[in-house]
Coordinates of N, CA and C in Angstrom, one line a residue:
M1 N 0.8 -1.2 0.0 CA 0.0 0.0 0.0 C 0.9 1.3 0.0
V2 N 0.5 2.2 -0.8 CA 1.3 3.4 -0.9 C 1.5 4.1 0.4
L3 N 0.4 4.1 1.3 CA 0.5 4.8 2.6 C 1.6 4.2 3.5
D4 N 1.9 2.9 3.3 CA 2.9 2.3 4.1 C 4.3 2.9 3.8
R5 N 4.5 3.5 2.6 CA 5.8 4.0 2.3 C 6.1 5.3 3.0
F6 N 5.1 5.9 3.6 CA 5.2 7.1 4.4 C 5.5 6.8 5.9
K7 N 5.4 5.6 6.3 CA 5.6 5.3 7.7 C 7.1 5.3 8.0
L8 N 7.3 5.7 9.3 CA 8.7 5.8 9.8 C 8.9 4.9 11.0
D9 N 8.2 3.8 11.1 CA 8.2 2.9 12.2 C 9.6 2.5 12.5
E10 N 10.0 2.7 13.8 CA 11.4 2.3 14.3 C 12.6 3.0 13.6
K11 N 12.3 4.0 12.8 CA 13.4 4.8 12.3 C 13.9 5.7 13.4
V12 N 15.2 6.1 13.3 CA 15.7 7.0 14.3 C 16.2 8.3 13.6
A13 N 15.7 9.4 14.1 CA 16.0 10.7 13.5 C 16.7 11.6 14.4
I14 N 17.6 12.4 13.9 CA 18.2 13.5 14.6 C 17.7 14.8 14.0
V15 N 17.2 15.7 14.9 CA 16.7 17.0 14.5 C 17.4 18.0 15.2
T16 N 18.2 18.9 14.6 CA 18.8 20.0 15.3 C 17.9 21.1 15.4
G17 N 17.9 21.8 16.5 CA 16.9 22.9 16.7 C 15.5 22.3 16.8
G18 N 15.4 21.1 17.3 CA 14.1 20.4 17.2 C 13.1 20.6 18.3
A19 N 13.5 21.4 19.3 CA 12.6 21.6 20.5 C 11.6 22.7 20.4
T20 N 11.9 23.7 19.5 CA 11.1 24.8 19.4 C 10.8 25.2 17.9
G21 N 9.9 26.0 17.7 CA 9.6 26.6 16.3 C 9.4 25.6 15.3
L22 N 10.0 25.8 14.1 CA 9.8 24.9 13.0 C 10.4 23.5 13.3
G23 N 11.4 23.4 14.0 CA 12.0 22.1 14.4 C 11.1 21.3 15.2
R24 N 10.3 21.9 16.1 CA 9.4 21.2 16.9 C 8.3 20.6 16.1
G25 N 7.8 21.4 15.1 CA 6.7 20.9 14.2 C 7.2 19.7 13.5
M26 N 8.4 19.7 13.0 CA 8.9 18.6 12.2 C 9.2 17.4 13.1
T27 N 9.8 17.7 14.3 CA 10.0 16.6 15.3 C 8.8 15.8 15.6
L28 N 7.7 16.5 15.9 CA 6.4 15.9 16.3 C 5.8 15.2 15.1
G29 N 6.0 15.7 13.9 CA 5.5 15.0 12.7 C 6.2 13.7 12.5
L30 N 7.5 13.7 12.7 CA 8.3 12.4 12.6 C 7.9 11.4 13.6
A31 N 7.6 11.9 14.9 CA 7.2 11.0 15.9 C 5.8 10.4 15.6
E32 N 4.9 11.2 15.1 CA 3.6 10.7 14.8 C 3.6 9.7 13.6
A33 N 4.7 9.8 12.8 CA 4.8 8.8 11.7 C 5.6 7.6 12.1
G34 N 6.1 7.6 13.4 CA 6.6 6.3 13.9 C 8.1 6.4 14.3
A35 N 8.8 7.5 14.1 CA 10.2 7.6 14.4 C 10.5 7.9 15.8
H36 N 11.6 7.4 16.3 CA 12.2 7.9 17.6 C 13.1 9.1 17.2
V37 N 13.1 10.1 18.1 CA 13.8 11.3 17.7 C 14.8 11.8 18.7
V38 N 16.0 12.0 18.3 CA 17.1 12.7 19.1 C 17.0 14.2 18.7
V39 N 16.7 15.0 19.7 CA 16.5 16.4 19.5 C 17.8 17.1 20.0
V40 N 18.3 18.0 19.2 CA 19.5 18.7 19.6 C 19.1 20.2 19.8
G41 N 19.4 20.8 20.9 CA 19.1 22.2 21.2 C 20.2 22.9 21.9
S42 N 20.1 24.2 22.0 CA 21.2 25.0 22.6 C 20.8 25.3 24.1
S43 N 19.6 25.1 24.5 CA 19.1 25.4 25.8 C 19.3 24.2 26.8
E44 N 19.4 24.5 28.1 CA 19.5 23.4 29.0 C 18.1 22.7 29.1
S45 N 17.1 23.4 28.9 CA 15.7 22.8 29.0 C 15.3 22.3 27.6
D46 N 14.6 21.1 27.6 CA 14.2 20.5 26.4 C 12.8 21.1 25.9
S47 N 12.3 22.1 26.7 CA 11.0 22.7 26.3 C 9.9 21.7 26.2
G48 N 10.0 20.6 26.9 CA 9.0 19.6 27.0 C 8.9 18.7 25.7
I49 N 9.9 18.8 24.9 CA 9.8 18.0 23.6 C 9.9 16.5 23.8
V50 N 10.7 16.0 24.8 CA 10.8 14.6 25.0 C 9.4 14.1 25.5
T51 N 8.8 14.8 26.4 CA 7.4 14.4 26.8 C 6.4 14.3 25.7
A52 N 6.5 15.3 24.8 CA 5.6 15.4 23.7 C 5.8 14.2 22.7
I53 N 7.1 13.9 22.5 CA 7.4 12.7 21.7 C 6.9 11.4 22.3
E54 N 7.1 11.3 23.6 CA 6.6 10.1 24.3 C 5.1 9.9 24.3
K55 N 4.4 11.1 24.3 CA 2.9 11.0 24.3 C 2.5 10.5 22.9
R56 N 3.3 10.6 21.9 CA 3.0 10.0 20.6 C 3.4 8.6 20.4
G57 N 3.9 8.0 21.5 CA 4.2 6.6 21.5 C 5.6 6.3 21.0
R58 N 6.5 7.3 20.9 CA 7.8 7.1 20.5 C 8.8 7.4 21.6
K59 N 10.1 7.2 21.4 CA 11.1 7.5 22.4 C 11.8 8.8 21.9
G60 N 12.2 9.6 22.9 CA 12.9 10.8 22.6 C 14.1 11.0 23.4
L61 N 15.1 11.7 22.9 CA 16.3 12.0 23.6 C 16.7 13.4 23.3
Y62 N 17.0 14.2 24.4 CA 17.3 15.6 24.2 C 18.8 15.8 24.5
L63 N 19.6 16.4 23.6 CA 21.0 16.6 23.8 C 21.3 18.1 23.6
Q64 N 21.9 18.7 24.6 CA 22.3 20.1 24.5 C 23.6 20.3 23.8
A65 N 23.7 21.2 22.8 CA 25.0 21.4 22.1 C 25.0 22.7 21.5
N66 N 26.2 23.3 21.4 CA 26.4 24.6 20.7 C 26.9 24.3 19.3
L67 N 26.0 24.4 18.3 CA 26.3 24.1 16.9 C 27.0 25.3 16.2
M68 N 27.4 26.3 17.0 CA 28.3 27.3 16.4 C 29.6 26.7 15.9
S69 N 29.9 25.6 16.6 CA 31.1 24.8 16.3 C 30.8 23.4 15.8
T70 N 31.6 22.8 15.0 CA 31.4 21.5 14.6 C 31.8 20.4 15.6
A71 N 32.4 20.8 16.7 CA 33.0 19.9 17.7 C 32.0 18.9 18.2
P72 N 30.7 19.3 18.5 CA 29.8 18.4 19.1 C 29.2 17.3 18.2
I73 N 29.4 17.4 16.9 CA 28.7 16.6 15.9 C 28.9 15.1 16.1
Q74 N 30.1 14.7 16.1 CA 30.3 13.2 16.2 C 29.8 12.7 17.6
G75 N 29.9 13.4 18.6 CA 29.4 13.0 19.9 C 27.9 12.8 19.9
I76 N 27.2 13.7 19.2 CA 25.7 13.6 19.1 C 25.4 12.3 18.3
I77 N 26.0 12.0 17.2 CA 25.8 10.8 16.5 C 26.1 9.6 17.3
D78 N 27.2 9.6 18.0 CA 27.6 8.4 18.8 C 26.6 8.2 19.9
Q79 N 26.0 9.2 20.6 CA 25.0 9.1 21.6 C 23.7 8.5 21.0
A80 N 23.4 9.0 19.8 CA 22.2 8.5 19.2 C 22.3 7.0 18.9
V81 N 23.4 6.6 18.4 CA 23.7 5.2 18.0 C 23.7 4.3 19.3
E82 N 24.4 4.9 20.4 CA 24.4 4.2 21.6 C 23.1 3.9 22.2
T83 N 22.2 4.9 22.1 CA 20.8 4.9 22.7 C 19.9 4.0 21.8
F84 N 19.9 4.2 20.5 CA 18.9 3.5 19.7 C 19.5 2.5 18.7
G85 N 20.8 2.4 18.6 CA 21.4 1.4 17.8 C 21.7 1.8 16.3
H86 N 21.1 2.8 15.9 CA 21.3 3.2 14.5 C 20.8 4.6 14.3
V87 N 21.1 5.2 13.1 CA 20.5 6.5 12.7 C 20.0 6.4 11.3
D88 N 18.9 6.9 11.0 CA 18.3 6.8 9.7 C 18.0 8.1 9.0
I89 N 17.8 9.2 9.8 CA 17.3 10.5 9.3 C 18.1 11.6 10.0
L90 N 18.5 12.6 9.3 CA 19.0 13.8 9.9 C 18.2 15.0 9.3
I91 N 17.7 15.9 10.2 CA 17.2 17.2 9.7 C 18.0 18.3 10.3
N92 N 18.7 19.0 9.4 CA 19.6 20.1 9.8 C 18.7 21.4 9.8
N93 N 18.1 21.5 11.0 CA 17.2 22.7 11.1 C 17.8 23.9 11.9
A94 N 18.7 23.6 12.8 CA 19.3 24.7 13.6 C 19.8 25.8 12.7
G95 N 19.5 27.1 13.0 CA 20.0 28.2 12.2 C 19.8 29.5 13.0
I96 N 20.5 30.5 12.6 CA 20.4 31.8 13.2 C 20.3 32.9 12.1
I97 N 19.9 34.1 12.5 CA 19.8 35.2 11.6 C 20.2 36.5 12.3
R98 N 20.9 37.3 11.6 CA 21.3 38.6 12.1 C 20.8 39.7 11.1
R99 N 20.2 40.8 11.6 CA 19.6 41.8 10.7 C 20.4 43.1 10.9
E100 N 20.9 43.6 9.7 CA 21.6 44.9 9.7 C 21.7 45.3 8.3
D101 N 21.8 46.6 8.0 CA 22.0 47.1 6.7 C 23.4 46.6 6.2
A102 N 23.4 46.2 4.9 CA 24.6 45.6 4.4 C 25.9 46.5 4.5
V103 N 25.7 47.9 4.5 CA 26.8 48.8 4.6 C 27.4 48.8 6.0
N104 N 26.6 48.3 7.0 CA 27.1 48.3 8.4 C 27.3 46.9 9.0
F105 N 27.1 45.8 8.1 CA 27.1 44.5 8.6 C 28.5 44.1 9.1
S106 N 28.6 43.5 10.3 CA 29.9 43.2 10.9 C 30.4 41.8 10.5
E107 N 31.7 41.7 10.5 CA 32.3 40.4 10.2 C 31.9 39.3 11.2
Q108 N 31.8 39.7 12.5 CA 31.3 38.7 13.5 C 30.0 38.1 13.1
D109 N 29.0 39.0 12.8 CA 27.7 38.5 12.4 C 27.7 37.7 11.2
W110 N 28.6 38.0 10.2 CA 28.7 37.2 9.0 C 29.2 35.8 9.4
D111 N 30.3 35.8 10.2 CA 30.9 34.5 10.5 C 29.9 33.6 11.3
D112 N 29.3 34.2 12.3 CA 28.4 33.4 13.2 C 27.3 32.8 12.4
V113 N 26.6 33.5 11.5 CA 25.5 33.0 10.7 C 26.1 31.9 9.7
M114 N 27.2 32.1 9.1 CA 27.7 31.2 8.1 C 28.2 29.9 8.8
N115 N 28.7 30.0 10.0 CA 29.2 28.8 10.8 C 28.0 27.9 11.1
V116 N 26.9 28.5 11.6 CA 25.8 27.6 12.0 C 25.0 27.1 10.8
N117 N 24.7 28.1 9.9 CA 23.8 27.8 8.8 C 24.4 27.0 7.6
V118 N 25.7 27.0 7.4 CA 26.3 26.3 6.3 C 27.3 25.3 6.8
K119 N 28.3 25.8 7.5 CA 29.4 25.0 7.9 C 29.0 23.8 8.7
T120 N 28.2 24.0 9.8 CA 27.7 22.9 10.6 C 26.8 22.0 9.8
V121 N 25.9 22.6 8.9 CA 25.1 21.7 8.1 C 25.9 20.8 7.2
F122 N 26.9 21.3 6.6 CA 27.7 20.4 5.8 C 28.4 19.3 6.6
F123 N 29.1 19.7 7.7 CA 29.8 18.7 8.4 C 28.9 17.7 9.2
F124 N 27.8 18.2 9.6 CA 26.8 17.2 10.2 C 26.3 16.2 9.2
S125 N 26.1 16.7 8.0 CA 25.6 15.8 6.9 C 26.7 14.8 6.6
Q126 N 28.0 15.3 6.5 CA 29.1 14.4 6.2 C 29.2 13.3 7.3
A127 N 29.1 13.7 8.6 CA 29.3 12.7 9.6 C 28.1 11.7 9.6
V128 N 26.9 12.1 9.4 CA 25.8 11.2 9.3 C 25.9 10.3 8.1
A129 N 26.4 10.9 6.9 CA 26.5 10.1 5.8 C 27.5 8.9 6.0
N130 N 28.6 9.2 6.7 CA 29.6 8.2 7.1 C 29.0 7.1 8.0
Q131 N 28.0 7.6 8.9 CA 27.3 6.6 9.7 C 26.4 5.7 8.8
F132 N 25.7 6.3 7.9 CA 24.9 5.5 7.0 C 25.7 4.5 6.2
L133 N 26.9 4.9 5.7 CA 27.8 4.0 5.0 C 28.3 2.9 5.9
K134 N 28.6 3.2 7.1 CA 29.0 2.2 8.1 C 27.9 1.2 8.3
Q135 N 26.7 1.7 8.4 CA 25.5 0.8 8.7 C 25.1 0.0 7.4
E136 N 25.5 0.5 6.2 CA 25.1 0.0 5.0 C 23.6 0.0 4.8
T137 N 23.0 1.1 5.3 CA 21.5 1.2 5.2 C 21.0 2.3 4.3
G138 N 21.8 3.2 3.9 CA 21.3 4.4 3.2 C 20.7 5.2 4.3
G139 N 20.1 6.3 3.9 CA 19.4 7.2 4.9 C 18.9 8.5 4.2
K140 N 18.3 9.3 5.0 CA 17.7 10.6 4.6 C 18.3 11.8 5.3
I141 N 18.7 12.8 4.5 CA 19.2 14.0 5.1 C 18.3 15.1 4.5
I142 N 17.7 15.9 5.4 CA 16.9 17.0 5.1 C 17.5 18.3 5.6
N143 N 17.8 19.2 4.7 CA 18.4 20.5 5.1 C 17.3 21.6 5.1
I144 N 17.4 22.6 6.0 CA 16.3 23.6 5.9 C 16.9 24.8 5.3
A145 N 16.4 25.1 4.1 CA 16.8 26.3 3.3 C 15.8 27.4 3.6
S146 N 15.4 28.2 2.6 CA 14.7 29.4 2.9 C 14.2 30.0 1.6
M147 N 13.2 30.9 1.7 CA 12.9 31.7 0.5 C 14.1 32.5 0.0
L148 N 15.0 32.8 0.9 CA 16.2 33.5 0.6 C 17.3 32.6 0.0
S149 N 16.9 31.3 -0.3 CA 17.7 30.5 -1.2 C 17.4 30.8 -2.6
F150 N 16.3 31.6 -2.8 CA 15.9 31.9 -4.2 C 15.9 33.5 -4.4
Q151 N 15.9 34.2 -3.3 CA 15.7 35.7 -3.4 C 16.8 36.4 -2.6
G152 N 16.9 37.7 -2.7 CA 18.0 38.4 -2.1 C 17.7 38.9 -0.7
G153 N 16.5 39.2 -0.4 CA 16.1 39.6 1.0 C 16.6 41.1 1.2
I154 N 16.3 41.5 2.4 CA 16.6 42.9 2.8 C 17.2 42.9 4.2
R155 N 18.4 43.4 4.4 CA 19.1 43.6 5.7 C 19.5 42.2 6.3
V156 N 19.7 41.2 5.5 CA 20.1 39.9 6.0 C 21.1 39.3 5.0
P157 N 22.2 40.0 4.8 CA 23.2 39.5 3.8 C 23.8 38.1 4.1
S158 N 24.2 37.9 5.3 CA 24.8 36.6 5.7 C 23.8 35.5 5.7
Y159 N 22.5 35.8 6.1 CA 21.5 34.8 6.0 C 21.2 34.4 4.6
T160 N 21.1 35.4 3.7 CA 20.8 35.1 2.3 C 22.0 34.2 1.7
A161 N 23.2 34.6 2.0 CA 24.3 33.8 1.5 C 24.3 32.4 2.1
S162 N 24.0 32.3 3.4 CA 24.0 30.9 4.0 C 22.9 30.0 3.4
K163 N 21.7 30.6 3.2 CA 20.6 29.8 2.7 C 20.8 29.5 1.3
S164 N 21.4 30.3 0.5 CA 21.8 30.0 -0.9 C 22.8 28.9 -0.9
G165 N 23.7 28.9 0.1 CA 24.7 27.9 0.3 C 24.1 26.5 0.6
V166 N 23.0 26.6 1.5 CA 22.3 25.3 1.9 C 21.7 24.6 0.6
K167 N 21.1 25.4 -0.2 CA 20.5 24.9 -1.5 C 21.6 24.3 -2.3
G168 N 22.8 25.0 -2.4 CA 23.9 24.5 -3.3 C 24.5 23.2 -2.7
I169 N 24.8 23.2 -1.4 CA 25.5 22.0 -0.9 C 24.5 20.8 -0.9
T170 N 23.2 21.0 -0.8 CA 22.2 20.0 -0.9 C 22.3 19.3 -2.3
M171 N 22.4 20.1 -3.3 CA 22.6 19.5 -4.7 C 24.0 18.8 -4.8
S172 N 25.0 19.4 -4.3 CA 26.3 18.9 -4.4 C 26.5 17.5 -3.7
M173 N 26.0 17.4 -2.4 CA 26.0 16.2 -1.7 C 25.2 15.1 -2.4
A174 N 24.0 15.5 -2.9 CA 23.2 14.5 -3.6 C 23.9 13.9 -4.8
N175 N 24.7 14.7 -5.5 CA 25.4 14.2 -6.6 C 26.4 13.1 -6.3
E176 N 27.0 13.2 -5.1 CA 28.0 12.2 -4.7 C 27.4 11.0 -3.9
W177 N 26.3 11.2 -3.1 CA 25.8 10.2 -2.2 C 24.6 9.4 -2.6
A178 N 23.9 9.9 -3.7 CA 22.7 9.2 -4.1 C 23.0 7.7 -4.5
K179 N 24.1 7.5 -5.0 CA 24.5 6.1 -5.4 C 24.6 5.2 -4.2
H180 N 24.7 5.7 -3.0 CA 24.8 4.9 -1.8 C 23.5 4.8 -1.1
G181 N 22.4 5.2 -1.8 CA 21.1 5.1 -1.2 C 20.8 6.2 -0.1
I182 N 21.6 7.3 -0.2 CA 21.4 8.4 0.7 C 20.7 9.5 -0.1
N183 N 19.5 9.9 0.4 CA 18.8 11.0 -0.2 C 19.0 12.3 0.6
I184 N 19.4 13.3 -0.1 CA 19.6 14.6 0.5 C 18.8 15.6 -0.3
N185 N 17.8 16.2 0.5 CA 16.9 17.2 -0.1 C 16.8 18.4 1.0
A186 N 16.1 19.4 0.6 CA 16.0 20.6 1.4 C 14.5 21.0 1.4
I187 N 14.1 21.6 2.5 CA 12.8 22.3 2.6 C 13.1 23.8 2.7
A188 N 12.4 24.6 1.9 CA 12.5 26.0 2.0 C 11.2 26.6 2.6
P189 N 11.2 26.9 3.9 CA 9.9 27.4 4.4 C 9.7 28.8 3.9
G190 N 8.4 29.2 3.8 CA 8.1 30.6 3.5 C 8.1 31.4 4.7
Y191 N 7.3 32.4 4.8 CA 7.3 33.3 6.0 C 6.5 32.6 7.1
M192 N 7.2 32.1 8.1 CA 6.6 31.3 9.2 C 6.5 32.1 10.5
A193 N 5.6 31.8 11.3 CA 5.4 32.5 12.6 C 6.3 31.9 13.6
T194 N 7.5 32.3 13.7 CA 8.5 31.8 14.6 C 9.3 33.0 15.2
D195 N 10.2 32.7 16.2 CA 10.9 33.8 16.8 C 11.8 34.6 15.8
N196 N 12.3 33.9 14.8 CA 13.1 34.5 13.8 C 12.4 35.6 13.0
T197 N 11.0 35.5 12.9 CA 10.3 36.5 12.2 C 9.5 37.4 13.1
A198 N 9.7 37.4 14.4 CA 9.0 38.2 15.3 C 9.1 39.7 15.0
Q199 N 10.3 40.2 14.6 CA 10.5 41.6 14.3 C 9.6 42.0 13.1
L200 N 9.6 41.1 12.1 CA 8.8 41.4 10.9 C 7.3 41.4 11.2
R201 N 6.9 40.5 11.9 CA 5.4 40.5 12.2 C 5.0 41.6 13.1
A202 N 5.9 42.1 13.9 CA 5.6 43.3 14.8 C 5.7 44.6 14.0
D203 N 6.3 44.6 12.9 CA 6.3 45.8 12.0 C 5.0 45.8 11.1
A204 N 4.1 46.6 11.5 CA 2.8 46.6 10.8 C 2.9 46.8 9.3
S205 N 3.8 47.7 8.9 CA 3.9 47.9 7.4 C 4.5 46.7 6.7
R206 N 5.6 46.1 7.3 CA 6.2 44.9 6.7 C 5.3 43.7 6.7
N207 N 4.5 43.6 7.8 CA 3.6 42.5 8.0 C 2.5 42.5 6.9
T208 N 2.0 43.7 6.7 CA 0.9 43.9 5.6 C 1.5 43.6 4.3
E209 N 2.7 44.1 4.0 CA 3.4 43.9 2.7 C 3.6 42.4 2.5
I210 N 4.1 41.7 3.5 CA 4.4 40.3 3.3 C 3.1 39.5 3.1
L211 N 2.1 39.7 3.9 CA 0.8 39.0 3.8 C 0.2 39.2 2.4
G212 N 0.4 40.4 1.9 CA -0.2 40.8 0.6 C 0.4 40.0 -0.6
R213 N 1.5 39.4 -0.3 CA 2.1 38.6 -1.4 C 1.9 37.1 -1.3
I214 N 1.4 36.7 -0.1 CA 1.3 35.3 0.1 C -0.2 34.9 -0.3
P215 N -0.3 34.1 -1.4 CA -1.6 33.7 -1.8 C -2.5 33.0 -0.7
A216 N -1.8 32.3 0.2 CA -2.6 31.6 1.3 C -3.1 32.7 2.3
N217 N -2.6 33.9 2.2 CA -3.0 35.0 3.1 C -2.8 34.8 4.6
R218 N -1.7 34.0 4.9 CA -1.4 33.8 6.3 C 0.1 33.5 6.4
W219 N 0.6 33.7 7.6 CA 1.9 33.2 7.9 C 1.8 31.7 8.1
G220 N 2.9 31.0 7.8 CA 2.9 29.6 8.0 C 3.1 29.2 9.5
D221 N 2.7 28.0 9.8 CA 2.9 27.5 11.2 C 3.9 26.4 11.1
P222 N 4.6 26.1 12.3 CA 5.5 25.0 12.3 C 4.9 23.7 11.8
E223 N 3.7 23.5 12.1 CA 3.0 22.2 11.7 C 2.9 22.1 10.2
D224 N 3.0 23.2 9.5 CA 2.9 23.2 8.0 C 4.1 22.4 7.4
L225 N 5.2 22.3 8.2 CA 6.4 21.6 7.6 C 6.4 20.1 7.9
A226 N 5.5 19.7 8.8 CA 5.5 18.3 9.3 C 5.3 17.3 8.1
G227 N 4.4 17.6 7.3 CA 4.1 16.7 6.1 C 5.3 16.6 5.2
A228 N 5.8 17.7 4.9 CA 7.0 17.7 3.9 C 8.2 17.0 4.6
A229 N 8.4 17.1 5.9 CA 9.5 16.5 6.5 C 9.3 14.9 6.5
V230 N 8.1 14.5 6.9 CA 7.8 13.1 6.9 C 7.9 12.5 5.5
F231 N 7.5 13.2 4.5 CA 7.6 12.7 3.1 C 9.1 12.5 2.7
L232 N 9.9 13.6 2.9 CA 11.3 13.5 2.5 C 12.1 12.5 3.4
A233 N 11.6 12.2 4.6 CA 12.3 11.2 5.5 C 11.8 9.8 5.2
S234 N 10.9 9.6 4.4 CA 10.2 8.3 4.2 C 10.6 7.6 2.8
Q235 N 10.2 6.4 2.7 CA 10.5 5.6 1.4 C 9.7 6.3 0.3
A236 N 8.7 7.0 0.6 CA 7.9 7.7 -0.5 C 8.7 8.6 -1.4
S237 N 9.9 9.1 -0.8 CA 10.7 10.0 -1.6 C 12.0 9.4 -2.0
D238 N 12.0 8.1 -2.2 CA 13.3 7.4 -2.5 C 13.9 7.9 -3.8
Y239 N 13.2 8.4 -4.7 CA 13.7 8.8 -6.0 C 13.8 10.3 -6.2
I240 N 13.8 11.0 -5.0 CA 13.9 12.4 -5.0 C 15.3 12.8 -4.4
N241 N 16.1 13.5 -5.1 CA 17.4 13.8 -4.6 C 17.9 15.1 -5.0
G242 N 18.5 15.9 -4.1 CA 19.1 17.2 -4.5 C 18.1 18.3 -4.7
Y243 N 16.8 18.1 -4.3 CA 15.7 19.1 -4.6 C 15.4 19.9 -3.4
T244 N 15.1 21.2 -3.6 CA 14.6 22.1 -2.5 C 13.2 22.4 -2.7
L245 N 12.4 21.9 -1.7 CA 10.9 22.0 -1.8 C 10.5 23.2 -1.0
A246 N 9.8 24.1 -1.7 CA 9.2 25.3 -1.1 C 7.9 25.0 -0.4
V247 N 7.8 25.3 0.9 CA 6.6 25.2 1.6 C 6.3 26.7 2.1
D248 N 5.6 27.4 1.2 CA 5.6 28.8 1.3 C 4.2 29.5 1.1
G249 N 3.1 28.7 1.1 CA 1.8 29.3 0.9 C 1.6 30.0 -0.5
G250 N 2.6 29.7 -1.4 CA 2.5 30.2 -2.8 C 3.3 31.4 -3.0
W251 N 4.2 31.8 -2.0 CA 5.0 33.0 -2.1 C 5.8 33.1 -3.4
L252 N 6.5 32.0 -3.8 CA 7.3 32.1 -5.0 C 6.5 32.1 -6.3
A253 N 5.3 31.7 -6.2 CA 4.4 31.6 -7.4 C 3.9 33.0 -7.7
R254 N 3.9 33.9 -6.8 CA 3.3 35.2 -6.9 C 4.0 36.1 -8.0

């Protein structure tokens, strides 16, 4: 049955930034589809995400890590394997944004955003791909891109560069790893109601301008990414590789 290909029963997923916002929506979607989830966050508190996973009949593990550096990556994978025996899915969701006019943008803000949004994404993917190869199981990697993987944006030069980079390395990794049964794709969320967009939503003029271009006439919710994440993590997407899927309420079509 085709619906069986969407099931994630007994799969093990790692979701960075998976305790809040968009990551939380995807984490709970994976759990509802049958996956156990290792959630990586920067806070000491898991924001109740493990309890929420367990309420859906799956097992959860929360690990605190600072992904500004690549240093924690292998330890996270090792703990996931020690706890669950294997890893099948990685969602590179953790990301940061800094807003400033391009003429005033600092080197520190540039480096911080690029480190989390591109460098860590690549090296986490590399480490998980090596785990997949060791297991001889193949696997799924889902990167979180952005509308700014396609557009220039305003006052977010490093974020635009980083998310364009995410789209690019997604294609590059797919070219090399698809032959090993490793699928690498990306999701590009549209304008979503998260902490990252709080400033935009609080600006009445920008809020009206943005909503006026979204055919769905609303900001997206974290739950809007759950279906796309489950699809790209499942057997249903086995012949999809190197693609960036927009979940944007029609923004790019406008």
